[in-house]
Amino acid sequence: MKEFRLQPKILFGEDSLDYLKTLEYKKVMIVTDEVMTQLKLTDFVTNSLSSTTEIKIFDKVEPNPSMTTIENGLKDFIDFEPQCIIALGGGSPIDACKAILYFSYELYKKLKVNKRIFFIAIPTTSGTGSEVTSYSVVTKGEHKIALANDLMLPDVALLSTKFLGALPAKVVADTGMDVLTHALEAYVSTNANPFASSLAIKSIKLIFENLVTHYNDRKIEAPKENVQFASCMAGIAFDNSSLGINHSIAHTVGAKFHIAHGRANAIIMPYVIEVNTEANKKYYEVSRELGLPADSIEEGKFSLLSFVRILKEKLGIEKCLKDYGVDFETFKREIPNMLSDIKKDICTTYNPNKLSDEEYIRLLFKIYFGE
């Protein structure tokens, strides 16, 4: 038996944040980062809550949140005892908020306390789709730890383009390519289903039609909103069908060499498409949906590869890890550790091709040198 899950409730449009005015909780905790508070973007949330609401802001979330940060947030959570928690930010604050909830529910379970916290996610970037997934990724040393639990699914996701106009072009490029990776991997996953695949294809088309325009001018409303929709759709798609080795490799490479998650995914993507021969027909289907040359399965896959490479170039993304500046001797020394991480990563489970150690090592060298 398979399942397709549709949670959370998604509210979007220019007045979506007005939903916060309807909340009647006495204690609300906001999980975010210092940039959000410095730019006073948290005011969009706090000013919408009731004047009688007691608010606690935890804004110490860093990019790729660490277990130490999660522990500090959990301490604030336990001390404050909120009835509602709001994640405001990109993937890192939302993932941190989920991890705080994950460990709080583990604690409740040990104490035999039956308690649920109302969870609202407000994404301020278009990339992770974390506002609609039951996953969270946190960093411990040089390793990324994936958490999965339905209790981490938000109850409500609020999509607003108010936060997107001021994003730097580099962030738009990285997060936009993260969306494309989510959608492509969801579509070719061995756990794919028609419901998730339809959302994945729509997400890919929205990225194809809007990402470069949004990258070049972040003030234009339509592409900004469409990329946000693409991110959310891709999140629903991969939450219901899982991801693949593009993400498994990005998790370990990003953690070890301090590369933004979306950029790591983008650098890796063409090489994973090449090696995933079991998904050739699905890559061909994607090219047909995009109107790319696809008179045969081989031509369709080649067209998709060409599109991804051209898109990376237009977004100023490096061809390979060598171009990014990763030291080769360090990279070579880390290969056994990376191989171990990739094989243990939950995303590897549903990849179309099952690779041997030798194939993984060849792939890693290709990702490094770009050839």
Short mmCIF file of C-alpha atoms in Angstrom, two decimals:
data_model
loop_
_atom_site.label_atom_id
_atom_site.label_comp_id
_atom_site.label_asym_id
_atom_site.label_seq_id
_atom_site.Cartn_x
_atom_site.Cartn_y
_atom_site.Cartn_z
CA MET A 1 0.00 0.00 0.00
CA LYS A 2 1.29 3.46 -0.91
CA GLU A 3 0.34 6.79 0.60
CA PHE A 4 0.28 10.35 -0.71
CA ARG A 5 0.15 12.86 2.11
CA LEU A 6 -1.17 16.41 1.78
CA GLN A 7 -0.12 18.41 4.81
CA PRO A 8 0.21 21.22 5.80
CA LYS A 9 -2.50 23.66 4.93
CA ILE A 10 -0.84 26.13 2.52
CA LEU A 11 -1.87 29.78 2.49
CA PHE A 12 -0.41 32.07 -0.18
CA GLY A 13 -0.91 35.50 -1.71
CA GLU A 14 -0.09 39.03 -0.59
CA ASP A 15 -2.27 38.80 2.53
CA SER A 16 -1.19 35.30 3.63
CA LEU A 17 0.51 36.64 6.77
CA ASP A 18 -2.85 37.95 7.97
CA TYR A 19 -3.51 34.38 9.10
CA LEU A 20 -1.30 35.14 12.11
CA LYS A 21 -3.89 37.65 13.32
CA THR A 22 -6.34 34.80 13.87
CA LEU A 23 -4.10 32.98 16.36
CA GLU A 24 -5.22 32.95 19.98
CA TYR A 25 -2.25 31.24 21.62
CA LYS A 26 -0.94 32.84 24.80
CA LYS A 27 2.70 31.81 24.27
CA VAL A 28 4.40 31.74 20.85
CA MET A 29 8.03 30.91 20.14
CA ILE A 30 9.70 32.13 16.92
CA VAL A 31 12.74 30.27 15.57
CA THR A 32 14.79 32.31 13.11
CA ASP A 33 18.29 33.72 12.50
CA GLU A 34 20.00 36.96 13.46
CA VAL A 35 19.67 38.43 9.95
CA MET A 36 15.89 38.23 10.24
CA THR A 37 15.92 40.13 13.53
CA GLN A 38 18.55 42.66 12.37
CA LEU A 39 16.50 43.46 9.25
CA LYS A 40 13.37 43.58 11.43
CA LEU A 41 11.69 40.96 9.25
CA THR A 42 10.50 39.30 12.44
CA ASP A 43 8.26 42.37 12.83
CA PHE A 44 6.02 40.97 10.08
CA VAL A 45 5.25 38.14 12.51
CA THR A 46 5.30 39.83 15.90
CA ASN A 47 3.16 42.77 14.72
CA SER A 48 0.53 40.34 13.43
CA LEU A 49 0.19 38.47 16.72
CA SER A 50 -2.18 39.55 19.46
CA SER A 51 -0.86 42.23 21.83
CA THR A 52 -1.59 39.85 24.71
CA THR A 53 0.59 37.08 23.26
CA GLU A 54 3.85 36.37 25.09
CA ILE A 55 6.59 35.96 22.47
CA LYS A 56 9.98 34.27 22.72
CA ILE A 57 12.43 34.72 19.81
CA PHE A 58 15.26 32.23 19.35
CA ASP A 59 17.42 33.77 16.61
CA LYS A 60 20.72 31.91 16.98
CA VAL A 61 20.28 29.60 13.99
CA GLU A 62 23.29 29.52 11.67
CA PRO A 63 23.52 28.12 8.11
CA ASN A 64 23.54 24.31 8.33
CA PRO A 65 22.37 24.38 11.96
CA SER A 66 24.51 22.43 14.41
CA MET A 67 23.40 20.07 17.15
CA THR A 68 24.69 22.63 19.66
CA THR A 69 22.25 25.20 18.25
CA ILE A 70 19.41 22.67 18.41
CA GLU A 71 20.26 21.91 22.05
CA ASN A 72 20.23 25.63 22.90
CA GLY A 73 16.91 26.10 21.13
CA LEU A 74 15.47 23.06 22.88
CA LYS A 75 16.48 24.52 26.25
CA ASP A 76 14.64 27.78 25.43
CA PHE A 77 11.66 25.75 24.22
CA ILE A 78 11.47 23.70 27.43
CA ASP A 79 11.87 26.79 29.65
CA PHE A 80 9.28 28.84 27.73
CA GLU A 81 6.69 26.07 27.10
CA PRO A 82 5.05 27.59 23.99
CA GLN A 83 1.68 26.47 22.68
CA CYS A 84 2.64 27.49 19.15
CA ILE A 85 6.01 27.62 17.38
CA ILE A 86 6.74 29.62 14.22
CA ALA A 87 9.74 28.97 11.95
CA LEU A 88 10.75 32.07 10.00
CA GLY A 89 13.57 31.93 7.49
CA GLY A 90 15.21 29.77 4.86
CA GLY A 91 15.86 26.07 5.17
CA SER A 92 18.18 26.40 8.16
CA PRO A 93 15.74 28.08 10.60
CA ILE A 94 12.89 25.82 9.48
CA ASP A 95 15.05 22.70 9.81
CA ALA A 96 16.27 23.91 13.22
CA CYS A 97 12.70 24.47 14.37
CA LYS A 98 11.75 20.98 13.21
CA ALA A 99 14.72 19.47 15.03
CA ILE A 100 13.76 21.31 18.23
CA LEU A 101 10.27 19.84 17.89
CA TYR A 102 11.68 16.40 17.08
CA PHE A 103 13.71 16.24 20.28
CA SER A 104 10.94 17.82 22.36
CA TYR A 105 8.55 15.08 21.22
CA GLU A 106 11.20 12.47 22.05
CA LEU A 107 11.33 13.98 25.53
CA TYR A 108 7.52 14.02 25.82
CA LYS A 109 7.48 10.35 24.82
CA LYS A 110 9.94 9.41 27.57
CA LEU A 111 7.92 11.39 30.10
CA LYS A 112 4.67 9.89 28.76
CA VAL A 113 3.31 13.36 28.06
CA ASN A 114 0.69 13.57 25.31
CA LYS A 115 1.23 17.06 23.94
CA ARG A 116 1.25 18.68 20.49
CA ILE A 117 2.62 22.10 19.59
CA PHE A 118 0.94 24.00 16.75
CA PHE A 119 3.62 24.53 14.10
CA ILE A 120 3.66 27.29 11.45
CA ALA A 121 6.42 27.58 8.83
CA ILE A 122 7.10 30.81 6.94
CA PRO A 123 9.82 30.37 4.28
CA THR A 124 11.81 33.48 3.34
CA THR A 125 13.69 31.79 0.48
CA SER A 126 12.50 29.57 -2.36
CA GLY A 127 14.58 26.43 -2.22
CA THR A 128 14.32 23.82 0.49
CA GLY A 129 10.57 23.22 0.49
CA SER A 130 11.09 22.51 4.18
CA GLU A 131 7.79 24.20 5.00
CA VAL A 132 5.93 21.16 3.62
CA THR A 133 8.18 18.23 4.53
CA SER A 134 8.64 15.88 7.46
CA TYR A 135 12.44 15.96 7.19
CA SER A 136 15.15 18.00 8.89
CA VAL A 137 18.91 18.04 8.34
CA VAL A 138 21.28 19.12 11.12
CA THR A 139 25.07 19.16 11.28
CA LYS A 140 27.23 17.35 13.79
CA GLY A 141 30.92 17.99 13.17
CA GLU A 142 31.61 17.11 9.52
CA HIS A 143 28.49 14.99 9.22
CA LYS A 144 24.90 15.84 8.34
CA ILE A 145 22.20 14.01 10.24
CA ALA A 146 18.82 13.50 8.59
CA LEU A 147 15.80 13.38 10.89
CA ALA A 148 12.44 12.11 9.69
CA ASN A 149 9.16 12.15 11.58
CA ASP A 150 5.61 13.11 10.64
CA LEU A 151 5.45 15.17 13.85
CA MET A 152 7.83 17.63 12.15
CA LEU A 153 5.30 18.41 9.43
CA PRO A 154 4.02 21.97 9.92
CA ASP A 155 0.31 22.45 10.50
CA VAL A 156 0.29 25.58 8.32
CA ALA A 157 2.72 26.95 5.73
CA LEU A 158 2.48 30.65 4.88
CA LEU A 159 3.92 31.62 1.49
CA SER A 160 4.63 35.32 1.06
CA THR A 161 6.82 37.00 -1.57
CA LYS A 162 7.42 39.95 0.80
CA PHE A 163 10.66 38.33 1.93
CA LEU A 164 12.03 37.39 -1.50
CA GLY A 165 12.77 40.71 -3.22
CA ALA A 166 15.87 41.54 -1.17
CA LEU A 167 17.60 38.18 -1.58
CA PRO A 168 21.10 38.33 -3.14
CA ALA A 169 21.39 36.84 -6.64
CA LYS A 170 23.73 34.10 -5.35
CA VAL A 171 21.10 32.93 -2.84
CA VAL A 172 18.44 32.88 -5.58
CA ALA A 173 20.76 30.77 -7.76
CA ASP A 174 21.61 28.30 -5.00
CA THR A 175 18.08 27.88 -3.68
CA GLY A 176 16.57 27.73 -7.17
CA MET A 177 18.88 24.90 -8.15
CA ASP A 178 17.97 23.15 -4.92
CA VAL A 179 14.34 23.25 -6.09
CA LEU A 180 15.30 21.73 -9.44
CA THR A 181 17.27 18.96 -7.69
CA HIS A 182 14.32 18.18 -5.41
CA ALA A 183 11.90 17.98 -8.31
CA LEU A 184 14.16 15.93 -10.60
CA GLU A 185 15.10 13.45 -7.89
CA ALA A 186 11.48 13.09 -6.79
CA TYR A 187 10.47 12.39 -10.41
CA VAL A 188 13.10 9.68 -11.02
CA SER A 189 12.92 8.14 -7.52
CA THR A 190 12.16 4.42 -7.38
CA ASN A 191 9.50 5.39 -4.84
CA ALA A 192 7.80 7.87 -7.20
CA ASN A 193 4.02 7.89 -7.63
CA PRO A 194 1.69 9.70 -10.05
CA PHE A 195 0.61 12.33 -7.52
CA ALA A 196 4.14 13.31 -6.53
CA SER A 197 5.39 13.09 -10.12
CA SER A 198 2.76 15.53 -11.39
CA LEU A 199 3.90 18.11 -8.82
CA ALA A 200 7.56 17.41 -9.61
CA ILE A 201 7.05 18.00 -13.33
CA LYS A 202 5.13 21.23 -12.71
CA SER A 203 7.92 22.40 -10.40
CA ILE A 204 10.57 21.66 -13.05
CA LYS A 205 8.59 23.62 -15.66
CA LEU A 206 8.19 26.61 -13.34
CA ILE A 207 11.96 26.64 -12.70
CA PHE A 208 12.66 26.26 -16.44
CA GLU A 209 10.40 29.23 -17.23
CA ASN A 210 11.13 31.57 -14.30
CA LEU A 211 14.41 31.03 -12.44
CA VAL A 212 16.76 32.97 -14.73
CA THR A 213 14.35 35.93 -14.91
CA HIS A 214 13.99 35.92 -11.13
CA TYR A 215 17.79 35.68 -10.74
CA ASN A 216 18.33 38.69 -13.02
CA ASP A 217 15.62 40.86 -11.41
CA ARG A 218 14.31 39.92 -7.98
CA LYS A 219 11.68 42.69 -8.02
CA ILE A 220 9.44 41.21 -10.74
CA GLU A 221 6.48 39.65 -8.95
CA ALA A 222 5.36 36.82 -11.29
CA PRO A 223 8.67 34.90 -11.56
CA LYS A 224 9.33 35.49 -7.87
CA GLU A 225 5.99 33.91 -6.96
CA ASN A 226 6.36 31.09 -9.50
CA VAL A 227 9.75 30.04 -8.13
CA GLN A 228 8.21 30.05 -4.65
CA PHE A 229 5.39 27.81 -5.89
CA ALA A 230 7.97 25.53 -7.55
CA SER A 231 9.84 25.19 -4.26
CA CYS A 232 6.69 24.26 -2.36
CA MET A 233 5.52 21.77 -5.00
CA ALA A 234 8.93 20.11 -5.13
CA GLY A 235 8.87 19.82 -1.34
CA ILE A 236 5.52 18.01 -1.40
CA ALA A 237 6.80 15.80 -4.23
CA PHE A 238 9.97 14.63 -2.53
CA ASP A 239 8.30 14.29 0.88
CA ASN A 240 6.07 11.70 -0.78
CA SER A 241 8.64 9.98 -3.00
CA SER A 242 12.08 10.69 -1.47
CA LEU A 243 15.29 11.91 -3.11
CA GLY A 244 18.47 10.27 -4.45
CA ILE A 245 22.26 10.32 -4.47
CA ASN A 246 22.45 13.90 -5.71
CA HIS A 247 21.39 14.85 -2.19
CA SER A 248 23.39 12.09 -0.49
CA ILE A 249 26.57 13.41 -2.11
CA ALA A 250 25.62 17.05 -1.51
CA HIS A 251 25.09 16.35 2.19
CA THR A 252 28.62 15.02 2.72
CA VAL A 253 30.39 17.37 0.28
CA GLY A 254 28.58 20.40 1.68
CA ALA A 255 29.40 19.51 5.28
CA LYS A 256 33.07 18.67 4.67
CA PHE A 257 33.93 21.58 2.35
CA HIS A 258 31.49 24.20 3.64
CA ILE A 259 29.51 24.58 0.42
CA ALA A 260 25.95 25.93 0.47
CA HIS A 261 23.53 23.03 0.06
CA GLY A 262 21.87 24.31 -3.11
CA ARG A 263 25.21 25.10 -4.77
CA ALA A 264 26.56 21.66 -3.89
CA ASN A 265 23.46 20.09 -5.45
CA ALA A 266 23.86 22.22 -8.58
CA ILE A 267 27.53 21.34 -9.04
CA ILE A 268 26.80 17.63 -8.64
CA MET A 269 23.59 17.44 -10.72
CA PRO A 270 24.86 16.82 -14.30
CA TYR A 271 27.16 14.01 -13.17
CA VAL A 272 24.37 12.24 -11.29
CA ILE A 273 22.05 12.53 -14.30
CA GLU A 274 24.77 10.92 -16.44
CA VAL A 275 25.26 7.99 -14.07
CA ASN A 276 21.54 7.34 -13.46
CA THR A 277 21.04 5.26 -16.60
CA GLU A 278 18.03 3.44 -15.11
CA ALA A 279 16.18 6.78 -15.20
CA ASN A 280 16.95 7.59 -18.86
CA LYS A 281 13.30 7.25 -19.90
CA LYS A 282 12.18 9.60 -17.14
CA TYR A 283 14.83 12.19 -18.06
CA TYR A 284 13.53 11.92 -21.63
CA GLU A 285 9.98 12.54 -20.35
CA VAL A 286 11.17 15.68 -18.56
CA SER A 287 12.75 17.00 -21.77
CA ARG A 288 9.52 16.37 -23.67
CA GLU A 289 7.53 18.26 -21.03
CA LEU A 290 9.95 21.19 -21.34
CA GLY A 291 9.74 21.20 -25.13
CA LEU A 292 13.42 20.29 -25.53
CA PRO A 293 14.64 18.11 -28.45
CA ALA A 294 13.64 14.55 -27.55
CA ASP A 295 13.05 12.39 -30.63
CA SER A 296 14.65 9.50 -28.79
CA ILE A 297 15.38 8.59 -25.18
CA GLU A 298 19.08 9.29 -25.74
CA GLU A 299 18.41 12.71 -27.28
CA GLY A 300 15.98 13.57 -24.48
CA LYS A 301 18.53 12.81 -21.78
CA PHE A 302 21.23 14.75 -23.67
CA SER A 303 18.87 17.73 -23.99
CA LEU A 304 18.18 17.73 -20.26
CA LEU A 305 21.90 17.58 -19.49
CA SER A 306 22.51 20.50 -21.85
CA PHE A 307 19.71 22.50 -20.22
CA VAL A 308 21.14 21.91 -16.72
CA ARG A 309 24.66 22.89 -17.81
CA ILE A 310 23.46 26.06 -19.55
CA LEU A 311 21.28 26.97 -16.56
CA LYS A 312 24.25 26.58 -14.20
CA GLU A 313 26.32 28.85 -16.42
CA LYS A 314 23.60 31.52 -16.53
CA LEU A 315 23.40 31.44 -12.74
CA GLY A 316 27.17 31.70 -12.26
CA ILE A 317 27.52 28.24 -10.70
CA GLU A 318 30.82 26.42 -10.90
CA LYS A 319 31.20 23.45 -13.23
CA CYS A 320 32.94 21.26 -10.64
CA LEU A 321 34.41 21.18 -7.13
CA LYS A 322 37.87 22.06 -8.46
CA ASP A 323 36.45 25.29 -9.90
CA TYR A 324 34.77 25.97 -6.56
CA GLY A 325 38.19 25.89 -4.91
CA VAL A 326 38.14 22.57 -3.05
CA ASP A 327 41.70 21.37 -2.41
CA PHE A 328 42.36 18.11 -4.25
CA GLU A 329 44.57 16.47 -1.63
CA THR A 330 41.96 17.16 1.05
CA PHE A 331 39.22 15.88 -1.26
CA LYS A 332 41.14 12.69 -2.06
CA ARG A 333 41.85 12.06 1.62
CA GLU A 334 38.14 12.40 2.45
CA ILE A 335 36.90 9.94 -0.19
CA PRO A 336 36.58 6.94 2.19
CA ASN A 337 34.61 9.06 4.67
CA MET A 338 32.42 10.54 1.92
CA LEU A 339 31.75 7.07 0.51
CA SER A 340 30.67 5.86 3.94
CA ASP A 341 28.38 8.90 4.42
CA ILE A 342 26.77 8.49 0.99
CA LYS A 343 25.99 4.81 1.50
CA LYS A 344 24.41 5.48 4.91
CA ASP A 345 22.38 8.50 3.76
CA ILE A 346 18.63 7.86 3.69
CA CYS A 347 18.36 9.54 0.25
CA THR A 348 20.50 6.81 -1.35
CA THR A 349 17.75 4.22 -0.78
CA TYR A 350 15.51 5.32 -3.65
CA ASN A 351 18.12 6.31 -6.24
CA PRO A 352 17.42 4.74 -9.68
CA ASN A 353 20.90 3.18 -9.97
CA LYS A 354 22.56 1.16 -7.22
CA LEU A 355 26.24 2.03 -7.48
CA SER A 356 29.24 -0.04 -6.41
CA ASP A 357 32.04 1.51 -4.36
CA GLU A 358 34.16 1.78 -7.51
CA GLU A 359 31.35 3.57 -9.36
CA TYR A 360 30.89 6.02 -6.48
CA ILE A 361 34.61 6.79 -6.44
CA ARG A 362 34.64 7.40 -10.22
CA LEU A 363 31.61 9.65 -9.81
CA LEU A 364 33.26 11.64 -7.01
CA PHE A 365 36.37 12.22 -9.13
CA LYS A 366 34.15 13.35 -12.01
CA ILE A 367 32.37 15.79 -9.71
CA TYR A 368 35.75 17.11 -8.61
CA PHE A 369 37.39 17.51 -12.03
CA GLY A 370 34.29 18.06 -14.17
CA GLU A 371 35.21 15.45 -16.74
#
